[in-house]
mmCIF file of C-alpha atoms in Angstrom:
data_model
loop_
_atom_site.group_PDB
_atom_site.id
_atom_site.type_symbol
_atom_site.label_atom_id
_atom_site.label_comp_id
_atom_site.label_asym_id
_atom_site.label_seq_id
_atom_site.Cartn_x
_atom_site.Cartn_y
_atom_site.Cartn_z
ATOM 1 C CA MET N 1 -22.615 12.172 74.528
ATOM 2 C CA PRO N 2 -19.875 12.617 71.920
ATOM 3 C CA HIS N 3 -20.816 13.583 68.377
ATOM 4 C CA LEU N 4 -19.729 11.050 65.768
ATOM 5 C CA LYS N 5 -18.636 12.520 62.415
ATOM 6 C CA ARG N 6 -19.815 10.337 59.599
ATOM 7 C CA PRO N 7 -17.824 10.108 56.336
ATOM 8 C CA ARG N 8 -19.303 11.904 53.346
ATOM 9 C CA ASN N 9 -20.992 9.710 50.778
ATOM 10 C CA THR N 10 -20.521 12.190 47.922
ATOM 11 C CA GLU N 11 -17.379 13.073 46.008
ATOM 12 C CA PRO N 12 -15.731 16.485 46.380
ATOM 13 C CA PRO N 13 -17.158 19.142 44.012
ATOM 14 C CA SER N 14 -13.823 19.446 42.192
ATOM 15 C CA LYS N 15 -13.860 15.775 41.269
ATOM 16 C CA LEU N 16 -17.488 15.929 40.215
ATOM 17 C CA ARG N 17 -16.737 18.859 37.890
ATOM 18 C CA GLU N 18 -13.785 16.906 36.447
ATOM 19 C CA GLU N 19 -15.965 13.864 35.777
ATOM 20 C CA LYS N 20 -18.636 15.953 34.113
ATOM 21 C CA ALA N 21 -15.993 17.465 31.855
ATOM 22 C CA GLN N 22 -14.903 14.032 30.695
ATOM 23 C CA ARG N 23 -16.576 13.303 27.374
ATOM 24 C CA SER N 24 -18.044 9.768 27.152
ATOM 25 C CA GLY N 25 -20.710 8.233 24.968
ATOM 26 C CA LEU N 26 -22.321 9.719 21.861
ATOM 27 C CA ARG N 27 -21.821 13.443 21.484
ATOM 28 C CA HIS N 28 -22.885 15.955 18.935
ATOM 29 C CA THR N 29 -20.250 17.879 17.014
ATOM 30 C CA VAL N 30 -17.305 19.017 19.181
ATOM 31 C CA TYR N 31 -15.208 21.882 17.787
ATOM 32 C CA SER N 32 -11.533 22.489 18.469
ATOM 33 C CA VAL N 33 -9.864 25.916 18.660
ATOM 34 C CA ASN N 34 -8.001 25.210 15.373
ATOM 35 C CA GLY N 35 -11.277 24.675 13.500
ATOM 36 C CA ASN N 36 -11.255 20.867 13.461
ATOM 37 C CA LYS N 37 -14.496 19.153 14.416
ATOM 38 C CA TYR N 38 -15.513 15.673 15.481
ATOM 39 C CA THR N 39 -18.911 14.010 15.661
ATOM 40 C CA GLY N 40 -19.280 10.596 17.225
ATOM 41 C CA ASP N 41 -18.518 8.387 20.191
ATOM 42 C CA TRP N 42 -16.215 9.196 23.106
ATOM 43 C CA LEU N 43 -14.707 7.257 25.978
ATOM 44 C CA ASP N 44 -12.876 8.934 28.861
ATOM 45 C CA ASP N 45 -12.443 12.129 26.881
ATOM 46 C CA GLN N 46 -11.028 10.280 23.812
ATOM 47 C CA LYS N 47 -12.559 9.521 20.437
ATOM 48 C CA HIS N 48 -13.580 5.912 20.776
ATOM 49 C CA GLY N 49 -16.112 3.985 18.669
ATOM 50 C CA LYS N 50 -17.749 5.355 15.502
ATOM 51 C CA GLY N 51 -17.061 8.900 14.469
ATOM 52 C CA THR N 52 -16.307 11.510 11.801
ATOM 53 C CA GLN N 53 -13.320 13.885 12.024
ATOM 54 C CA VAL N 54 -12.915 16.959 9.794
ATOM 55 C CA TRP N 55 -9.562 18.738 9.583
ATOM 56 C CA ALA N 56 -10.100 22.379 8.741
ATOM 57 C CA LYS N 57 -6.613 23.177 7.408
ATOM 58 C CA SER N 58 -6.187 20.192 5.021
ATOM 59 C CA GLY N 59 -9.858 19.682 4.195
ATOM 60 C CA ALA N 60 -9.542 15.964 4.993
ATOM 61 C CA VAL N 61 -12.381 13.912 6.414
ATOM 62 C CA TYR N 62 -12.162 10.547 8.176
ATOM 63 C CA ASP N 63 -15.267 8.494 8.790
ATOM 64 C CA GLY N 64 -14.958 5.208 10.638
ATOM 65 C CA ASP N 65 -13.720 3.459 13.757
ATOM 66 C CA TRP N 66 -11.660 5.046 16.553
ATOM 67 C CA LYS N 67 -9.853 3.563 19.524
ATOM 68 C CA HIS N 68 -8.435 5.667 22.368
ATOM 69 C CA GLY N 69 -8.189 8.796 20.199
ATOM 70 C CA MET N 70 -6.677 7.126 17.124
ATOM 71 C CA ARG N 71 -8.084 5.761 13.869
ATOM 72 C CA ASP N 72 -8.329 2.034 14.469
ATOM 73 C CA GLY N 73 -10.562 -0.466 12.643
ATOM 74 C CA ALA N 74 -12.378 0.165 9.346
ATOM 75 C CA GLY N 75 -12.591 3.678 7.934
ATOM 76 C CA THR N 76 -12.438 5.945 4.924
ATOM 77 C CA LEU N 77 -10.221 9.020 4.504
ATOM 78 C CA SER N 78 -11.355 11.616 1.941
ATOM 79 C CA ARG N 79 -9.971 14.962 0.873
ATOM 80 C CA LEU N 80 -11.579 18.077 -0.529
ATOM 81 C CA GLN N 81 -10.603 18.734 -4.137
ATOM 82 C CA PRO N 82 -10.369 22.509 -4.663
ATOM 83 C CA SER N 83 -10.974 22.354 -8.436
ATOM 84 C CA SER N 84 -14.355 20.655 -8.106
ATOM 85 C CA ASN N 85 -15.110 21.508 -4.460
ATOM 86 C CA GLN N 86 -16.004 17.859 -3.956
ATOM 87 C CA TYR N 87 -14.599 15.188 -1.692
ATOM 88 C CA VAL N 88 -12.570 12.384 -3.269
ATOM 89 C CA ARG N 89 -11.514 9.164 -1.515
ATOM 90 C CA VAL N 90 -7.879 8.870 -0.515
ATOM 91 C CA TYR N 91 -7.958 5.553 1.373
ATOM 92 C CA SER N 92 -10.605 3.051 2.390
ATOM 93 C CA GLY N 93 -9.810 0.016 4.506
ATOM 94 C CA ALA N 94 -8.235 -1.118 7.755
ATOM 95 C CA TRP N 95 -6.429 1.116 10.275
ATOM 96 C CA GLN N 96 -4.408 0.508 13.426
ATOM 97 C CA ASN N 97 -2.828 3.082 15.739
ATOM 98 C CA ASP N 98 -3.668 5.928 13.308
ATOM 99 C CA GLN N 99 -1.888 4.135 10.369
ATOM 100 C CA LYS N 100 -2.960 2.044 7.404
ATOM 101 C CA GLN N 101 -2.661 -1.525 8.597
ATOM 102 C CA GLY N 102 -4.198 -4.641 7.046
ATOM 103 C CA TYR N 103 -6.188 -4.693 3.813
ATOM 104 C CA GLY N 104 -7.198 -1.491 2.083
ATOM 105 C CA THR N 105 -7.298 0.600 -1.097
ATOM 106 C CA LYS N 106 -5.474 3.844 -1.644
ATOM 107 C CA PHE N 107 -6.561 6.133 -4.461
ATOM 108 C CA TYR N 108 -3.677 8.125 -5.935
ATOM 109 C CA SER N 109 -5.688 9.657 -8.811
ATOM 110 C CA ALA N 110 -8.798 8.956 -10.863
ATOM 111 C CA THR N 111 -7.027 6.048 -12.600
ATOM 112 C CA ALA N 112 -4.180 5.068 -10.236
ATOM 113 C CA ARG N 113 -4.860 3.011 -7.107
ATOM 114 C CA TYR N 114 -3.379 0.300 -4.912
ATOM 115 C CA GLU N 115 -5.475 -2.462 -3.417
ATOM 116 C CA GLY N 116 -3.866 -4.904 -1.040
ATOM 117 C CA GLU N 117 -2.044 -5.286 2.254
ATOM 118 C CA TRP N 118 -0.485 -2.514 4.353
ATOM 119 C CA VAL N 119 1.938 -2.462 7.253
ATOM 120 C CA GLU N 120 2.511 0.774 9.201
ATOM 121 C CA ASP N 121 1.296 3.087 6.392
ATOM 122 C CA GLU N 122 3.346 1.262 3.702
ATOM 123 C CA ARG N 123 2.424 -1.195 1.000
ATOM 124 C CA SER N 124 3.705 -4.502 2.326
ATOM 125 C CA GLY N 125 2.449 -7.994 1.542
ATOM 126 C CA TRP N 126 0.372 -8.908 -1.511
ATOM 127 C CA GLY N 127 -1.298 -6.218 -3.573
ATOM 128 C CA THR N 128 -2.260 -4.844 -6.980
ATOM 129 C CA MET N 129 -1.141 -1.415 -8.211
ATOM 130 C CA ARG N 130 -2.791 0.234 -11.216
ATOM 131 C CA TYR N 131 -0.812 3.139 -12.626
ATOM 132 C CA ASP N 132 -1.948 6.182 -14.616
ATOM 133 C CA SER N 133 0.036 4.861 -17.602
ATOM 134 C CA GLY N 134 -2.210 1.763 -17.796
ATOM 135 C CA ASP N 135 0.484 -0.541 -16.370
ATOM 136 C CA VAL N 136 -0.608 -3.026 -13.683
ATOM 137 C CA TYR N 137 1.594 -4.723 -11.098
ATOM 138 C CA GLU N 138 0.294 -7.674 -9.063
ATOM 139 C CA GLY N 139 2.482 -9.348 -6.522
ATOM 140 C CA GLU N 140 4.477 -8.902 -3.351
ATOM 141 C CA TRP N 141 5.512 -5.613 -1.712
ATOM 142 C CA LEU N 142 7.877 -4.659 1.076
ATOM 143 C CA GLN N 143 8.160 -1.167 2.581
ATOM 144 C CA ASP N 144 6.322 0.495 -0.301
ATOM 145 C CA LYS N 145 8.402 -1.198 -3.018
ATOM 146 C CA ARG N 146 7.855 -4.137 -5.314
ATOM 147 C CA HIS N 147 9.710 -6.947 -3.600
ATOM 148 C CA GLY N 148 9.379 -10.719 -3.994
ATOM 149 C CA ARG N 149 7.372 -12.507 -6.663
ATOM 150 C CA GLY N 150 5.240 -10.420 -9.002
ATOM 151 C CA MET N 151 3.937 -9.708 -12.491
ATOM 152 C CA LEU N 152 4.097 -6.341 -14.265
ATOM 153 C CA LEU N 153 1.646 -6.038 -17.140
ATOM 154 C CA LEU N 154 2.402 -3.071 -19.367
ATOM 155 C CA ALA N 155 -0.207 -1.026 -21.189
ATOM 156 C CA ASN N 156 1.004 -2.499 -24.536
ATOM 157 C CA GLN N 157 0.360 -6.017 -23.079
ATOM 158 C CA ASN N 158 4.071 -6.878 -22.754
ATOM 159 C CA ARG N 159 4.667 -8.356 -19.336
ATOM 160 C CA TYR N 160 7.357 -9.420 -16.852
ATOM 161 C CA GLU N 161 6.938 -12.372 -14.505
ATOM 162 C CA GLY N 162 9.537 -13.073 -11.881
ATOM 163 C CA ASN N 163 11.492 -11.756 -8.910
ATOM 164 C CA TRP N 164 11.750 -8.215 -7.611
ATOM 165 C CA LYS N 165 13.993 -6.498 -5.115
ATOM 166 C CA ASP N 166 13.758 -2.912 -3.884
ATOM 167 C CA GLY N 167 11.334 -2.045 -6.673
ATOM 168 C CA LYS N 168 13.484 -3.462 -9.519
ATOM 169 C CA LYS N 169 13.633 -6.711 -11.457
ATOM 170 C CA ASN N 170 16.245 -8.847 -9.684
ATOM 171 C CA GLY N 171 16.836 -12.582 -9.959
ATOM 172 C CA PRO N 172 15.175 -15.076 -12.318
ATOM 173 C CA GLY N 173 12.371 -13.791 -14.506
ATOM 174 C CA ARG N 174 10.687 -13.877 -17.885
ATOM 175 C CA PHE N 175 9.778 -10.928 -20.116
ATOM 176 C CA PHE N 176 7.159 -11.502 -22.804
ATOM 177 C CA TYR N 177 7.680 -9.086 -25.747
ATOM 178 C CA LEU N 178 4.280 -9.843 -27.251
ATOM 179 C CA ASP N 179 4.435 -6.912 -29.662
ATOM 180 C CA LYS N 180 7.589 -8.451 -31.168
ATOM 181 C CA GLY N 181 6.673 -12.093 -30.643
ATOM 182 C CA GLN N 182 9.679 -12.875 -28.443
ATOM 183 C CA LEU N 183 10.362 -14.176 -24.963
ATOM 184 C CA TYR N 184 13.397 -13.508 -22.773
ATOM 185 C CA GLU N 185 14.017 -15.850 -19.872
ATOM 186 C CA GLY N 186 16.954 -15.492 -17.574
ATOM 187 C CA PHE N 187 18.602 -13.527 -14.753
ATOM 188 C CA TRP N 188 18.088 -9.816 -13.989
ATOM 189 C CA VAL N 189 20.112 -7.298 -11.952
ATOM 190 C CA ASP N 190 18.534 -3.925 -11.118
ATOM 191 C CA ASP N 191 16.100 -3.987 -14.072
ATOM 192 C CA VAL N 192 18.805 -5.083 -16.545
ATOM 193 C CA PRO N 193 18.759 -8.537 -18.184
ATOM 194 C CA LYS N 194 22.186 -10.051 -17.581
ATOM 195 C CA CYS N 195 22.094 -13.681 -18.639
ATOM 196 C CA GLY N 196 19.381 -15.639 -20.421
ATOM 197 C CA THR N 197 17.847 -16.868 -23.640
ATOM 198 C CA VAL N 198 15.654 -15.170 -26.231
ATOM 199 C CA ILE N 199 13.262 -17.228 -28.364
ATOM 200 C CA ASP N 200 10.383 -16.566 -30.739
ATOM 201 C CA PHE N 201 7.072 -16.613 -28.878
ATOM 202 C CA GLY N 202 3.786 -15.920 -30.645
ATOM 203 C CA ARG N 203 5.577 -14.428 -33.627
ATOM 204 C CA GLU N 204 2.571 -15.073 -35.914
ATOM 205 C CA GLN N 205 0.273 -12.924 -33.730
ATOM 206 C CA ALA N 206 2.787 -10.147 -33.003
ATOM 207 C CA LEU N 207 2.023 -6.625 -34.173
ATOM 208 C CA ARG N 208 5.633 -5.667 -34.977
ATOM 209 C CA PRO N 209 7.713 -8.850 -35.404
ATOM 210 C CA PRO N 210 11.357 -8.540 -36.482
ATOM 211 C CA MET N 211 12.086 -9.168 -40.152
ATOM 212 C CA TYR N 212 13.682 -12.531 -39.472
ATOM 213 C CA PRO N 213 12.963 -15.147 -36.851
ATOM 214 C CA ILE N 214 15.561 -15.945 -34.250
ATOM 215 C CA PRO N 215 17.814 -18.713 -35.620
ATOM 216 C CA GLU N 216 18.107 -21.918 -33.665
ATOM 217 C CA VAL N 217 21.264 -22.073 -31.598
ATOM 218 C CA CYS N 218 22.466 -25.468 -30.523
ATOM 219 C CA VAL N 219 24.404 -25.638 -27.253
ATOM 220 C CA HIS N 220 25.596 -28.955 -25.904
ATOM 221 C CA ASP N 221 24.656 -28.186 -22.295
ATOM 222 C CA VAL N 222 22.332 -25.146 -22.066
ATOM 223 C CA ASP N 223 21.682 -25.497 -18.325
ATOM 224 C CA SER N 224 25.406 -25.458 -17.481
ATOM 225 C CA VAL N 225 25.958 -22.330 -19.590
ATOM 226 C CA LEU N 226 23.097 -20.509 -17.884
ATOM 227 C CA MET N 227 24.181 -21.579 -14.431
ATOM 228 C CA GLU N 228 27.683 -20.297 -15.109
ATOM 229 C CA GLY N 229 26.323 -16.998 -16.344
ATOM 230 C CA VAL N 230 24.079 -16.566 -13.333
ATOM 231 C CA ALA N 231 26.978 -17.332 -10.998
ATOM 232 C CA ARG N 232 29.081 -14.618 -12.685
ATOM 233 C CA CYS N 233 26.257 -12.065 -12.435
ATOM 234 C CA THR N 234 25.715 -12.892 -8.761
ATOM 235 C CA ALA N 235 29.429 -12.560 -8.012
ATOM 236 C CA THR N 236 29.587 -9.205 -9.848
ATOM 237 C CA THR N 237 26.602 -7.888 -7.880
ATOM 238 C CA ARG N 238 28.169 -8.889 -4.564
ATOM 239 C CA CYS N 239 31.409 -7.177 -5.462
ATOM 240 C CA LYS N 240 29.582 -3.936 -6.205
ATOM 241 C CA THR N 241 27.800 -4.027 -2.852
#
């Protein structure tokens, strides 16, 4: 009677060893040869789920969500400050594919921070930036620059409201010189006012008003004059580019 060879029900030892080496589920701290360490969840030998990564060389720590080996979801990035030997927050918010993506707050210093929308590690969308100088910008951003509609409030309470392009005042906008009690309204090109009107505004409450108020100027058709000036400024800008 011939002997029938039955197929093996178990996997080859090499494959079993490979599967055992694959990290999955919750693990204690795993150290890398470069000194980095990770504590948290794994899936198919990749950081996946909740976990904390410490980079030995930079002293940075990330605590939050991971997806297929990359920071993805909600998390906080901190960095060790050598002067105080304490960790300070660098960024807290949303991540995607190892980049800041969505809504989050980046801390540039103890007094400077940005809170708002991010796209691929850059400030893009709507957000508020507080500077070390005390100035505050609130408005639209594009590729890490002020771009679109926004308001810049200076530390001395003077403010600009209007359009921005590539980080500079461009297009229609108003600048409130509250320390002088004046208001400029008109057209801007690369942070320079090109065509507009200046009137007294809150002169009685101003800290340093000019000696004399602005005299009233009568123009038959103010709108036409402004439109002509804006057209000239726009034409000049196009010629330069």
